[in-house]
Tab-separated table of N, CA and C in Angstrom:
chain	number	residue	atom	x	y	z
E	1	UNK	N	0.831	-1.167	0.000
E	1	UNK	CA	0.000	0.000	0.000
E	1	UNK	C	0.879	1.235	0.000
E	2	UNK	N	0.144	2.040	-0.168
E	2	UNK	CA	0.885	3.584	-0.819
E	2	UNK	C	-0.019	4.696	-0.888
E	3	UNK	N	0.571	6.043	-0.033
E	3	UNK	CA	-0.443	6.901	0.049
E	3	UNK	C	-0.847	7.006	-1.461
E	4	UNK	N	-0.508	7.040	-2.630
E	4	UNK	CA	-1.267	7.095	-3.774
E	4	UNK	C	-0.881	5.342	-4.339
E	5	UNK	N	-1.984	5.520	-5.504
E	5	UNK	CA	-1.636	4.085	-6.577
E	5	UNK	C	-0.196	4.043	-6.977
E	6	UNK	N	0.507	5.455	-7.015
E	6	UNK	CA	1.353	5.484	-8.002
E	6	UNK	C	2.736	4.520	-7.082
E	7	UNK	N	3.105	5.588	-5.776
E	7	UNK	CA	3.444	4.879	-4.445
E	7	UNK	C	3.204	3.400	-4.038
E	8	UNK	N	2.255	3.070	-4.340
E	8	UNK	CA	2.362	1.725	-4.231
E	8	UNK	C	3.132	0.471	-5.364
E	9	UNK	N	2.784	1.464	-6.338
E	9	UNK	CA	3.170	0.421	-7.380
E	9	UNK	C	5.071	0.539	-7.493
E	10	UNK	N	5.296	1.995	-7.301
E	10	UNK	CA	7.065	1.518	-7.346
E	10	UNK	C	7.415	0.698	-5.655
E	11	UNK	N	7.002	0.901	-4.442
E	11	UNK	CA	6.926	-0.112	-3.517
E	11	UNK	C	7.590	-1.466	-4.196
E	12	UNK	N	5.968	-2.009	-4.565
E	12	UNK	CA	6.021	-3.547	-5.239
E	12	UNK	C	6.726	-3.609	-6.647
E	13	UNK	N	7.259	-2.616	-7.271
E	13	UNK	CA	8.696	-3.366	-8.142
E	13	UNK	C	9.907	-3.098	-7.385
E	14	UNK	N	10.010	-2.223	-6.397
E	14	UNK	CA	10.745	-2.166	-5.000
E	14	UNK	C	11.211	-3.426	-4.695
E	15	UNK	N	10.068	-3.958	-4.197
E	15	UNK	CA	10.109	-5.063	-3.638
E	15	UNK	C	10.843	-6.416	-4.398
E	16	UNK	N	9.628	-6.248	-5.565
E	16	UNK	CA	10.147	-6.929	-6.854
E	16	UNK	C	11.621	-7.095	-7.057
E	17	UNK	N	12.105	-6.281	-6.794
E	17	UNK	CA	13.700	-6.501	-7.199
E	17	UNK	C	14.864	-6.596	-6.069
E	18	UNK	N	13.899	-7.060	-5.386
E	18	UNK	CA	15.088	-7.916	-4.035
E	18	UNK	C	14.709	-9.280	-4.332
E	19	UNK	N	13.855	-9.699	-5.044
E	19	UNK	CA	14.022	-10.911	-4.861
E	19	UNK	C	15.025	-11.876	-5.352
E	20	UNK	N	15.565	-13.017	-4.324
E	20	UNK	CA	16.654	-13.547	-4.773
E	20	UNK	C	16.256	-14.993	-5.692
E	21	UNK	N	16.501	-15.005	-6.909
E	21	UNK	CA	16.386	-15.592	-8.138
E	21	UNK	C	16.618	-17.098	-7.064
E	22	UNK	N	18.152	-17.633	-6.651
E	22	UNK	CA	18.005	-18.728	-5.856
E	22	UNK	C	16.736	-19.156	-4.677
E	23	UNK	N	16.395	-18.032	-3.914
E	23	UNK	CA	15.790	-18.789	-3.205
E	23	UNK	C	14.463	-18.604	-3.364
E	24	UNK	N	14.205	-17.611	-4.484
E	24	UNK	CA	12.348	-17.942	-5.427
E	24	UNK	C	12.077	-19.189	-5.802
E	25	UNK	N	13.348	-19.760	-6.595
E	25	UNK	CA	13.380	-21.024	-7.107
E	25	UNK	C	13.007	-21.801	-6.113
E	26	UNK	N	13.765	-21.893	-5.135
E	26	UNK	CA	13.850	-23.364	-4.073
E	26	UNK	C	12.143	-22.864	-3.325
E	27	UNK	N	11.519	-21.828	-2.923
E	27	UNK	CA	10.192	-21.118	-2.488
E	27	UNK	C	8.972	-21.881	-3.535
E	28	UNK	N	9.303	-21.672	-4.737
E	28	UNK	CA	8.591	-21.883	-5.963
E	28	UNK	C	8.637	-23.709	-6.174
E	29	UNK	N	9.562	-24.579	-6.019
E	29	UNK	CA	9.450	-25.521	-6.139
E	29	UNK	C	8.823	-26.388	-4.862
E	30	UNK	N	9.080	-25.650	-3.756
E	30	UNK	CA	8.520	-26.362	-2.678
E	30	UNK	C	6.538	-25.970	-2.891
E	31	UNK	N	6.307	-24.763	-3.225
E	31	UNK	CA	4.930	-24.288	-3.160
E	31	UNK	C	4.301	-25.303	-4.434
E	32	UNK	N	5.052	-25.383	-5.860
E	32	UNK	CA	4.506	-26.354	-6.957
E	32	UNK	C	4.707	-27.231	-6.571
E	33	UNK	N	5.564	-27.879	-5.807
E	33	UNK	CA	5.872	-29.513	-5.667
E	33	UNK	C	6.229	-30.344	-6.783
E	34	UNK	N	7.699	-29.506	-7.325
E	34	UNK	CA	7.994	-29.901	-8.352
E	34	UNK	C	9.504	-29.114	-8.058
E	35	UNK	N	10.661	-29.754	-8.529
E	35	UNK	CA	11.658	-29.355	-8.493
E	35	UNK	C	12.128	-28.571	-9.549
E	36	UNK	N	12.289	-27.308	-9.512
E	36	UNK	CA	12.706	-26.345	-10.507
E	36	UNK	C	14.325	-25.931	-10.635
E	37	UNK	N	14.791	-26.368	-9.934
E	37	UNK	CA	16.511	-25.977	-9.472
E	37	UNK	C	17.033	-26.490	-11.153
E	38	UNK	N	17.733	-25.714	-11.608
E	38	UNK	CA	18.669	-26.604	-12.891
E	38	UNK	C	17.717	-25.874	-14.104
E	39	UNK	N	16.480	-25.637	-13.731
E	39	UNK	CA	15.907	-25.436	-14.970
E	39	UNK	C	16.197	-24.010	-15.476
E	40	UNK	N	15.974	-23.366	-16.758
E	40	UNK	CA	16.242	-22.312	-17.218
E	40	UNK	C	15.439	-21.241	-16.360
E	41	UNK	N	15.653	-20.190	-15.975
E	41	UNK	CA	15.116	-19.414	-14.996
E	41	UNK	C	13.909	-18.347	-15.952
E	42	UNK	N	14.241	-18.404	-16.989
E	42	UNK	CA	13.523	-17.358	-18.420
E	42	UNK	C	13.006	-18.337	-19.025
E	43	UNK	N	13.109	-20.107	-18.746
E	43	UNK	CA	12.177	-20.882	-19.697
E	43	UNK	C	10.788	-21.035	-18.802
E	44	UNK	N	10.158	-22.054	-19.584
E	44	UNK	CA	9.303	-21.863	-19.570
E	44	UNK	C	8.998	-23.189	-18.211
E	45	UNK	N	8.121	-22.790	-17.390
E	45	UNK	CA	7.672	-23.707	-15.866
E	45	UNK	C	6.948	-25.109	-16.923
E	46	UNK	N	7.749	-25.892	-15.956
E	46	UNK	CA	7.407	-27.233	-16.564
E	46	UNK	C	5.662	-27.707	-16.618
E	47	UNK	N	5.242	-28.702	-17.134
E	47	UNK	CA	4.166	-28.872	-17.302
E	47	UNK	C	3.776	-30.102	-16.199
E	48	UNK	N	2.914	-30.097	-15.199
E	48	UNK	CA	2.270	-30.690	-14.456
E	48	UNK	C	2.168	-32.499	-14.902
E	49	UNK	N	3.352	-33.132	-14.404
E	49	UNK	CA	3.251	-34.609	-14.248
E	49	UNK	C	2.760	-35.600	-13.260
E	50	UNK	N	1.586	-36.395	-13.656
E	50	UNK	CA	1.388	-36.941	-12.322
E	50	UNK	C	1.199	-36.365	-11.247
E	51	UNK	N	1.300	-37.183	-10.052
E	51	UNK	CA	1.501	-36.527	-8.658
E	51	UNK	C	2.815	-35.676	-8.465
E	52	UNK	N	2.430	-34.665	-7.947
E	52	UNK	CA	3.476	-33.515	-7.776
E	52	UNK	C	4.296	-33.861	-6.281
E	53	UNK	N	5.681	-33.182	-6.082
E	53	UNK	CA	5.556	-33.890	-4.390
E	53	UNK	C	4.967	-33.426	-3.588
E	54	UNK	N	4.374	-32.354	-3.908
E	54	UNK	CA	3.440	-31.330	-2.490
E	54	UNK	C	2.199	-31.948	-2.299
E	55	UNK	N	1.374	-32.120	-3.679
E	55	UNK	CA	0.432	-32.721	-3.894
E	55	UNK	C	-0.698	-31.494	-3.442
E	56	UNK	N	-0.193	-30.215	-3.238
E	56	UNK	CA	-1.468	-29.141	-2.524
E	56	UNK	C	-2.214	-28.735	-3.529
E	57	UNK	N	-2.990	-28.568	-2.965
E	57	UNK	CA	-4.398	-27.222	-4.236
E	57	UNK	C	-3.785	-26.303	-4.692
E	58	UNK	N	-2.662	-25.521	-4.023
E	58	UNK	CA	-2.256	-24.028	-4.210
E	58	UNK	C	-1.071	-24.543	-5.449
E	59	UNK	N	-0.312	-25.875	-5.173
E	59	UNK	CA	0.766	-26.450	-6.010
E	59	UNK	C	0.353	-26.530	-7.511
E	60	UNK	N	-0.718	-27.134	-7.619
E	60	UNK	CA	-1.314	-27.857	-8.741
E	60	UNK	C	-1.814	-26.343	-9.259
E	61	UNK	N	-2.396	-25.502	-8.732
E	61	UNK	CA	-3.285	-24.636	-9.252
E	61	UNK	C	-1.827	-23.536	-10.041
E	62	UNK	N	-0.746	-23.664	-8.725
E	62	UNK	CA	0.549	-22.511	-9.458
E	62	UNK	C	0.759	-23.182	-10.876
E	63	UNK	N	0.987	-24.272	-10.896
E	63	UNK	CA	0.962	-24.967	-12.116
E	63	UNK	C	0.075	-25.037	-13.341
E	64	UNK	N	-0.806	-25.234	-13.212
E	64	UNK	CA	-2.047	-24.750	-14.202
E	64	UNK	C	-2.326	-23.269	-14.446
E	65	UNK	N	-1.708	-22.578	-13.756
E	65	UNK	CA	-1.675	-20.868	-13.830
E	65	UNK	C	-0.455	-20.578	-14.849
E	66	UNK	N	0.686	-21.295	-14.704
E	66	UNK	CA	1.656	-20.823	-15.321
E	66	UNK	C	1.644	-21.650	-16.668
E	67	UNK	N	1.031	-22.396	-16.874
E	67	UNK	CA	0.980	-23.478	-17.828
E	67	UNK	C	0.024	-22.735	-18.974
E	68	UNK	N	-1.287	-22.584	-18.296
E	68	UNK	CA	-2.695	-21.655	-18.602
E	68	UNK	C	-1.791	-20.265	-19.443
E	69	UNK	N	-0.932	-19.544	-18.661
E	69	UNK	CA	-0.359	-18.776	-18.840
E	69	UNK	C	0.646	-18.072	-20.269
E	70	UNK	N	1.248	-19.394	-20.307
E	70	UNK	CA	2.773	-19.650	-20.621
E	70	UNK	C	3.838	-18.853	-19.634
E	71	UNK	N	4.132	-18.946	-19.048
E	71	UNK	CA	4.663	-18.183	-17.740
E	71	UNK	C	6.356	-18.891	-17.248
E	72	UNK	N	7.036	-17.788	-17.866
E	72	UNK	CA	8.528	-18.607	-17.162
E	72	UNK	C	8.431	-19.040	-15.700
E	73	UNK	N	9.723	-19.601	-15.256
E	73	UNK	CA	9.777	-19.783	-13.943
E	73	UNK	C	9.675	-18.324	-12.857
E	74	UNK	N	10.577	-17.277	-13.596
E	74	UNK	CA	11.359	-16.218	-13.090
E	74	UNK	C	9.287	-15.728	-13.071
E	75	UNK	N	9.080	-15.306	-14.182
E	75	UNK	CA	7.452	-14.770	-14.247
E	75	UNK	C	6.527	-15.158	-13.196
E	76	UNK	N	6.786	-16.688	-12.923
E	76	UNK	CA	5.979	-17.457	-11.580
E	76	UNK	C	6.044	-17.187	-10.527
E	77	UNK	N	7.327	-16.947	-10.485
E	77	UNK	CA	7.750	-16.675	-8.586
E	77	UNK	C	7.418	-15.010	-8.606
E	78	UNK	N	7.295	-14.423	-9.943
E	78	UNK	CA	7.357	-13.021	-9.353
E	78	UNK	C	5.234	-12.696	-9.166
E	79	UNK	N	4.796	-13.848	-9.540
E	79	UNK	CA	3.411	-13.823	-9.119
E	79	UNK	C	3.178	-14.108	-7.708
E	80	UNK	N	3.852	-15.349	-7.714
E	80	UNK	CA	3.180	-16.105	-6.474
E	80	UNK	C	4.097	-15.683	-5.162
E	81	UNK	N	5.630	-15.600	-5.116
E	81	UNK	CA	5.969	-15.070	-3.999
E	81	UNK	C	5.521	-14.072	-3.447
E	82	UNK	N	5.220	-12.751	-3.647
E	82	UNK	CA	4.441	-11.727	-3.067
E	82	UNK	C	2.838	-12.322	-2.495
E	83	UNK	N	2.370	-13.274	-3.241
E	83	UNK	CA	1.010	-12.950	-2.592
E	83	UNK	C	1.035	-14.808	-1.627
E	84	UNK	N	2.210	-14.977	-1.711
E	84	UNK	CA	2.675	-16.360	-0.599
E	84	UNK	C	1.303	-17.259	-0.863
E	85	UNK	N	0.797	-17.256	-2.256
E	85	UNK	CA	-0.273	-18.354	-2.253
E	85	UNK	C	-1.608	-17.640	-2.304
E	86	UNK	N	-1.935	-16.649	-1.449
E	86	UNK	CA	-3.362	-15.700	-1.231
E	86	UNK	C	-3.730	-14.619	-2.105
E	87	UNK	N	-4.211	-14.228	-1.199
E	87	UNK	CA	-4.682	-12.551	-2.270
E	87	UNK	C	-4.098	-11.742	-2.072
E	88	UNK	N	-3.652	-10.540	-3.190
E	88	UNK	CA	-2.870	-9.948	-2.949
E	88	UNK	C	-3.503	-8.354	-2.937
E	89	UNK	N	-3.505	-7.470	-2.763
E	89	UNK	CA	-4.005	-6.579	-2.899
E	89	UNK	C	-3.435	-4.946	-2.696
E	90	UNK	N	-3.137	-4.465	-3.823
E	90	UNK	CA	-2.309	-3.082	-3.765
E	90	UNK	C	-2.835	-1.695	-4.160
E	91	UNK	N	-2.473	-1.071	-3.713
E	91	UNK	CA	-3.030	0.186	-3.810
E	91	UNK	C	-2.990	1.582	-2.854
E	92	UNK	N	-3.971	2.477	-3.288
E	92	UNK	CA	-3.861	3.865	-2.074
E	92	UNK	C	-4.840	3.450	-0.875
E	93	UNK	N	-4.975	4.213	-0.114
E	93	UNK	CA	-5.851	3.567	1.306
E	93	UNK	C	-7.584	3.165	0.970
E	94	UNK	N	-8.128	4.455	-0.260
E	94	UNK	CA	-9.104	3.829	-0.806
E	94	UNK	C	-9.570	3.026	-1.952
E	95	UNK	N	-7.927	2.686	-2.349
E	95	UNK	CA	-8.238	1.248	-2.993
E	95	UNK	C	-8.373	0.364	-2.076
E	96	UNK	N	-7.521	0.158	-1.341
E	96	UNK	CA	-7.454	-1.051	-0.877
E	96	UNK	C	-8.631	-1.236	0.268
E	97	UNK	N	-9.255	-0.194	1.067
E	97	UNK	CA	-10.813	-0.247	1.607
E	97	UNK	C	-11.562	-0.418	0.682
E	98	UNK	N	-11.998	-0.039	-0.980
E	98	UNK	CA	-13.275	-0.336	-1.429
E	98	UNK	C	-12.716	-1.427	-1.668
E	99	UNK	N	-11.817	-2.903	-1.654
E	99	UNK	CA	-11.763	-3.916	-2.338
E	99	UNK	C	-12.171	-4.617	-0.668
E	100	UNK	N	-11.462	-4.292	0.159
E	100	UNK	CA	-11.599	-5.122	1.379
E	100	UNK	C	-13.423	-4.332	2.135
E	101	UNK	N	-14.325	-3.733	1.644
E	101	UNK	CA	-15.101	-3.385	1.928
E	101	UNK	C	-16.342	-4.406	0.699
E	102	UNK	N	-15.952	-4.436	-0.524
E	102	UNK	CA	-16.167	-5.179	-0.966
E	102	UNK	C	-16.730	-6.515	-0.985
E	103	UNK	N	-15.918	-7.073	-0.814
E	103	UNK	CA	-15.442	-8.348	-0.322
E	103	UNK	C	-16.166	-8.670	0.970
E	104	UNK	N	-16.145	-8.054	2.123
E	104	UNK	CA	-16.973	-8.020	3.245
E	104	UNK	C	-18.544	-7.686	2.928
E	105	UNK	N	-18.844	-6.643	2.447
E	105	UNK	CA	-20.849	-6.280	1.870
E	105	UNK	C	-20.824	-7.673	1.350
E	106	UNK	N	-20.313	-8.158	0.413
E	106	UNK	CA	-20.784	-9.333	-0.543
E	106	UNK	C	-20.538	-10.678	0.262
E	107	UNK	N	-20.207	-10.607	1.400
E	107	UNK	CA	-20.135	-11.603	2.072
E	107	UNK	C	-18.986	-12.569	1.591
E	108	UNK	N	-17.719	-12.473	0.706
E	108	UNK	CA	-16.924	-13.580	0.586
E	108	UNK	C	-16.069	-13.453	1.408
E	109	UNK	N	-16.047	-12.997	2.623
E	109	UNK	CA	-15.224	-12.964	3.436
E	109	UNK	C	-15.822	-12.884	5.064
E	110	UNK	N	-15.236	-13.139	5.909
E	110	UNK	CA	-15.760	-12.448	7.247
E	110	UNK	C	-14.861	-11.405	7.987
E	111	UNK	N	-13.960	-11.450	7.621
E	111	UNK	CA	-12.723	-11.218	8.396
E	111	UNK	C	-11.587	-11.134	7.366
E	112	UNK	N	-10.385	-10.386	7.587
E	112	UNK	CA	-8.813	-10.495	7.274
E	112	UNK	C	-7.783	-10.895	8.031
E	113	UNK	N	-7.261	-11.294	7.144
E	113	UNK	CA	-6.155	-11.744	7.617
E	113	UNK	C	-4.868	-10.605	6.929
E	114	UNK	N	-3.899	-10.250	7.502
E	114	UNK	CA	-3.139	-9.193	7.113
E	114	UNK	C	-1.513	-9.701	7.393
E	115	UNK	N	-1.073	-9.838	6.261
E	115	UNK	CA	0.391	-9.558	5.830
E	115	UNK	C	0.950	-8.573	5.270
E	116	UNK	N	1.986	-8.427	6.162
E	116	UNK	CA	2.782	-7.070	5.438
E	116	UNK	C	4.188	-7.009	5.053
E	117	UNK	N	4.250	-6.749	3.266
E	117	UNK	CA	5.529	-7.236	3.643
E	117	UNK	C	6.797	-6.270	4.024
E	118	UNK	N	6.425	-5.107	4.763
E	118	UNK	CA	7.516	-4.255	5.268
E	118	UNK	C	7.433	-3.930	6.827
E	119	UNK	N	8.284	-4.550	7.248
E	119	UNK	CA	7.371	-4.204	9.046
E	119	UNK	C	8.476	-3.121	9.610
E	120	UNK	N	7.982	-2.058	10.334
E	120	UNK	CA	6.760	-1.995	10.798
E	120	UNK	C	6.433	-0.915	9.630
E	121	UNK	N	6.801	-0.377	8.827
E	121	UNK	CA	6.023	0.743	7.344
E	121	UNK	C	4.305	0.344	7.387
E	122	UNK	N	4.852	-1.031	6.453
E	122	UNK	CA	3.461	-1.781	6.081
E	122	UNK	C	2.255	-1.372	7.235
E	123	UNK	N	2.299	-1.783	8.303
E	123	UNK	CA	1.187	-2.079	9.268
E	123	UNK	C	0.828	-0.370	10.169
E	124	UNK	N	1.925	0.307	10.110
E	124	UNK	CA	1.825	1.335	10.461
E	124	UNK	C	0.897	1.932	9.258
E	125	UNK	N	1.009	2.199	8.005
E	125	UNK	CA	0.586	2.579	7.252
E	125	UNK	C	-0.407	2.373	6.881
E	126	UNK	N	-1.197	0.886	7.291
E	126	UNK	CA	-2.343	0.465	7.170
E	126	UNK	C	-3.040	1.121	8.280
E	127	UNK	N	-2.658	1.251	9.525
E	127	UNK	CA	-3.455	1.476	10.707
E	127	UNK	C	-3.724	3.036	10.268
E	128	UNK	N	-2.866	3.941	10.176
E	128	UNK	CA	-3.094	5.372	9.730
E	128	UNK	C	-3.547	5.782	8.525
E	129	UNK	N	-3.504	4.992	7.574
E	129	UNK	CA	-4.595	4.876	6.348
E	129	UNK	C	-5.850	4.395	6.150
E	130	UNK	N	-5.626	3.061	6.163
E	130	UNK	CA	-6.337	2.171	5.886
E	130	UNK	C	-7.581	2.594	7.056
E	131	UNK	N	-7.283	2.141	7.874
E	131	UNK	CA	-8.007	1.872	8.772
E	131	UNK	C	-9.157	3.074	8.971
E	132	UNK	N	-8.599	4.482	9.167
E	132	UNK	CA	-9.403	5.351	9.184
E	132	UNK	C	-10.219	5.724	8.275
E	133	UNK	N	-10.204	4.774	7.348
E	133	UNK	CA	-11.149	5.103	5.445
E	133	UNK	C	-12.223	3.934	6.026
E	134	UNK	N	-11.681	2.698	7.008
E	134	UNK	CA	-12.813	1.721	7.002
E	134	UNK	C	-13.930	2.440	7.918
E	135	UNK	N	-13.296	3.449	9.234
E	135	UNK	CA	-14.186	3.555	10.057
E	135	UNK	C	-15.124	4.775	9.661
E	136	UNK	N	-14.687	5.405	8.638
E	136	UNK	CA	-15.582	6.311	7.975
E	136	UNK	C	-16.523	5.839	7.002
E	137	UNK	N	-16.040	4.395	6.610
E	137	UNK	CA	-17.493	3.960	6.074
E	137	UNK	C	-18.281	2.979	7.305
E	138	UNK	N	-18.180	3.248	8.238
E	138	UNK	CA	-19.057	2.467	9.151
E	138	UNK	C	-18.282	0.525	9.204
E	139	UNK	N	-17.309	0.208	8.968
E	139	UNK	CA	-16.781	-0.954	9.013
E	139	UNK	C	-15.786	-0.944	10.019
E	140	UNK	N	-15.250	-0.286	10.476
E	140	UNK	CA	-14.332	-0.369	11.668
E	140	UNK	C	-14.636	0.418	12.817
E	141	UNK	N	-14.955	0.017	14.361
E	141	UNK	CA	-15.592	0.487	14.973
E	141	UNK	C	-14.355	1.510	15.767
E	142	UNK	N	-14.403	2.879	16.813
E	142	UNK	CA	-13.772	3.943	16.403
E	142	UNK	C	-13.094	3.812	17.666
E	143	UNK	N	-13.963	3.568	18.858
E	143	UNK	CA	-13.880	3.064	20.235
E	143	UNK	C	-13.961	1.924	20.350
E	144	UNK	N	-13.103	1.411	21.492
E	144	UNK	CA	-13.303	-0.090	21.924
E	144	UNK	C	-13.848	-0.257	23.292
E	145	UNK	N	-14.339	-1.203	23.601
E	145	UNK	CA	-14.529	-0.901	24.981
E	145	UNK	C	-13.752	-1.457	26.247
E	146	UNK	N	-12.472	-2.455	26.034
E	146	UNK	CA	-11.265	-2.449	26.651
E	146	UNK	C	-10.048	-1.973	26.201
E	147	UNK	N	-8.926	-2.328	26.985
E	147	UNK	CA	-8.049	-2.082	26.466
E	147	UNK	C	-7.193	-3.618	25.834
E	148	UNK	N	-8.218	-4.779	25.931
E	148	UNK	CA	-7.686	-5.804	25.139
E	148	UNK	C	-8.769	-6.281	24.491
E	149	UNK	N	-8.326	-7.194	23.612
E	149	UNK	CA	-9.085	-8.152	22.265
E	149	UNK	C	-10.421	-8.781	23.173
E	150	UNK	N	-10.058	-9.518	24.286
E	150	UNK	CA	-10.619	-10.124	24.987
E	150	UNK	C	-11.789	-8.954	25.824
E	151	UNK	N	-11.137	-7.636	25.972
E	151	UNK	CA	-12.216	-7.077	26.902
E	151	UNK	C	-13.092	-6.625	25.970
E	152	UNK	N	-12.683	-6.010	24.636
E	152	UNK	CA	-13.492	-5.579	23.897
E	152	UNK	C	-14.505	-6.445	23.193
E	153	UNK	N	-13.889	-7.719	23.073
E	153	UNK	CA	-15.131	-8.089	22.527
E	153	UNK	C	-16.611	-9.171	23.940
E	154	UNK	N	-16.088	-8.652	25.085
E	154	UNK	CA	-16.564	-8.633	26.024
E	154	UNK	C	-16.444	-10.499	26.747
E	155	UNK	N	-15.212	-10.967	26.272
E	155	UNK	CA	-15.182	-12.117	26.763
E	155	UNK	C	-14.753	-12.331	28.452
E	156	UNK	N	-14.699	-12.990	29.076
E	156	UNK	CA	-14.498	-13.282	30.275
E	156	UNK	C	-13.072	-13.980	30.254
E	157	UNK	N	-12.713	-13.720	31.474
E	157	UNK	CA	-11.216	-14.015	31.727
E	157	UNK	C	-11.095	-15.643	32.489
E	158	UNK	N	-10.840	-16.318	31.222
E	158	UNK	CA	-10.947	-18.143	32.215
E	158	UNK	C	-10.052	-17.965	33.574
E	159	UNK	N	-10.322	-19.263	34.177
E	159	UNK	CA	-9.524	-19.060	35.286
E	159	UNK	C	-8.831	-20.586	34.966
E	160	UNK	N	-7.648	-20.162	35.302
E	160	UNK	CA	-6.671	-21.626	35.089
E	160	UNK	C	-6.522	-22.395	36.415
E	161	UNK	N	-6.982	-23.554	36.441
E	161	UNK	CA	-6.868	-24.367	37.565
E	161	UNK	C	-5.765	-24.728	38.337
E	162	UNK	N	-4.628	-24.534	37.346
E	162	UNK	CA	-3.948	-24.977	37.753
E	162	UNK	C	-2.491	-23.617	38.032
E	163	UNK	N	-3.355	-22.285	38.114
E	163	UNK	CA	-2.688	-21.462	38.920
E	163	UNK	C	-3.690	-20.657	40.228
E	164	UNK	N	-3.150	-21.529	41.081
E	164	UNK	CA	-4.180	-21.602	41.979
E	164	UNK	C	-3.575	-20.367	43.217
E	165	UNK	N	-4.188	-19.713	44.157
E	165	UNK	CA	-3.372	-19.351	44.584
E	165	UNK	C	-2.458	-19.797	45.772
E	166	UNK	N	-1.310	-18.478	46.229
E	166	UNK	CA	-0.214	-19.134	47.103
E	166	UNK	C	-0.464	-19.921	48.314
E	167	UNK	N	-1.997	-19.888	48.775
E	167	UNK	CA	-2.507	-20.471	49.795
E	167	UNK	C	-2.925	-21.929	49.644
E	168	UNK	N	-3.733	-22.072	48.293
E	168	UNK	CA	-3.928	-23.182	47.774
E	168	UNK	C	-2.967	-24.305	48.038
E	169	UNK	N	-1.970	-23.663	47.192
E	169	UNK	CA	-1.100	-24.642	46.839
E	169	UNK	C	0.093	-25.220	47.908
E	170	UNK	N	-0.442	-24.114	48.862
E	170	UNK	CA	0.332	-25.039	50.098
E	170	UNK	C	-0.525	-25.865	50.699
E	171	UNK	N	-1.483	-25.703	50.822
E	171	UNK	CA	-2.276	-26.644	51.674
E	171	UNK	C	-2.370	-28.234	50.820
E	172	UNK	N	-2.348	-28.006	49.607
E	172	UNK	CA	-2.689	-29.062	48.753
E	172	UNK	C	-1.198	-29.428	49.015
E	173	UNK	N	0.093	-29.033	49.088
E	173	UNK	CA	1.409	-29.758	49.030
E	173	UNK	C	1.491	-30.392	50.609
E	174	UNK	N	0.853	-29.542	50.832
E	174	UNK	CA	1.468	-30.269	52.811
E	174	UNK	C	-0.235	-31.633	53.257
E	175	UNK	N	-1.225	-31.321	52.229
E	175	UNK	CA	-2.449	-32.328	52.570
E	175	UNK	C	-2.345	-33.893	52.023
């Protein structure tokens, strides 16, 4: 994310160009389940044989994406490493609220999950952006009513049995 589109997008070729060609490869072959090491890095991602060794949904599907595609290896990893398998989503603070606002009205979601890949930029930047675009459309609430996860959403504090107190636990050692 990026106070504008434009900001975001040199970010992610930013980003884009740290990546290390060796260990996309070895990232990329463990996620396809297919060994890519040796192969031409500008050819083209092999074509889906049999059982793969990962054998995952996300493996088979990188594969049929890049295949679907025609998609080098180097082209593959520069898809799939950034979005580590998920969704990826870039932009200024009200891009990235009308997509994650989106997504929530239409119900394909309940909740996020949030990766960032610059810490602490990323998450700082979301909380002072992002966040204040959700609570102005009525999606992020402004006040909480503790000062933890647990108080706010009004859960109760278990009690662990087995931290009992200092009185307890003498009587139970000497009974």
């Amino acid at each position: 994310m990026g106070r504008t589109a434009a900001e975001a997008d040199a970010l992610f070729e930013e980003l884009q160009s740290l990546i290390s060609p060796a260990l996309a490869v070895s990232y990329l072959s463990k996620v396809a389940g297919v060994d890519l090491t040796g192969l031409p890095i500008d050819g083209p991602m092999p074509k889906r044989q049999g059982e793969s060794l990962g054998g995952t949904a996300i493996g088979r599907s990188v594969l049929e994406m890049a295949a679907r595609e025609g998609l080098s290896v180097r082209a593959t990893y520069e898809r799939v490493l950034p979005t580590m398998g998920g969704n990826m989503v870039k932009g200024d603070p009200v891009q990235v609220a009308d997509m994650m606002e989106d997504w929530y009205r239409s119900k394909a979601c309940d909740g996020f999950m949030l990766s960032m890949p610059v810490e602490p930029r990323s998450l700082r930047d979301f909380v002072e952006l992002v966040v204040p675009e959700l609570q102005r459309r009525g999606l992020r609430p402004r006040d909480y009513r503790g000062t933890t996860l647990r108080d706010s959403m009004g859960l109760t504090h278990p009690v662990d049995p087995f931290l009992l107190p200092a009185a307890g636990k003498a009587n139970r050692a000497n009974g």
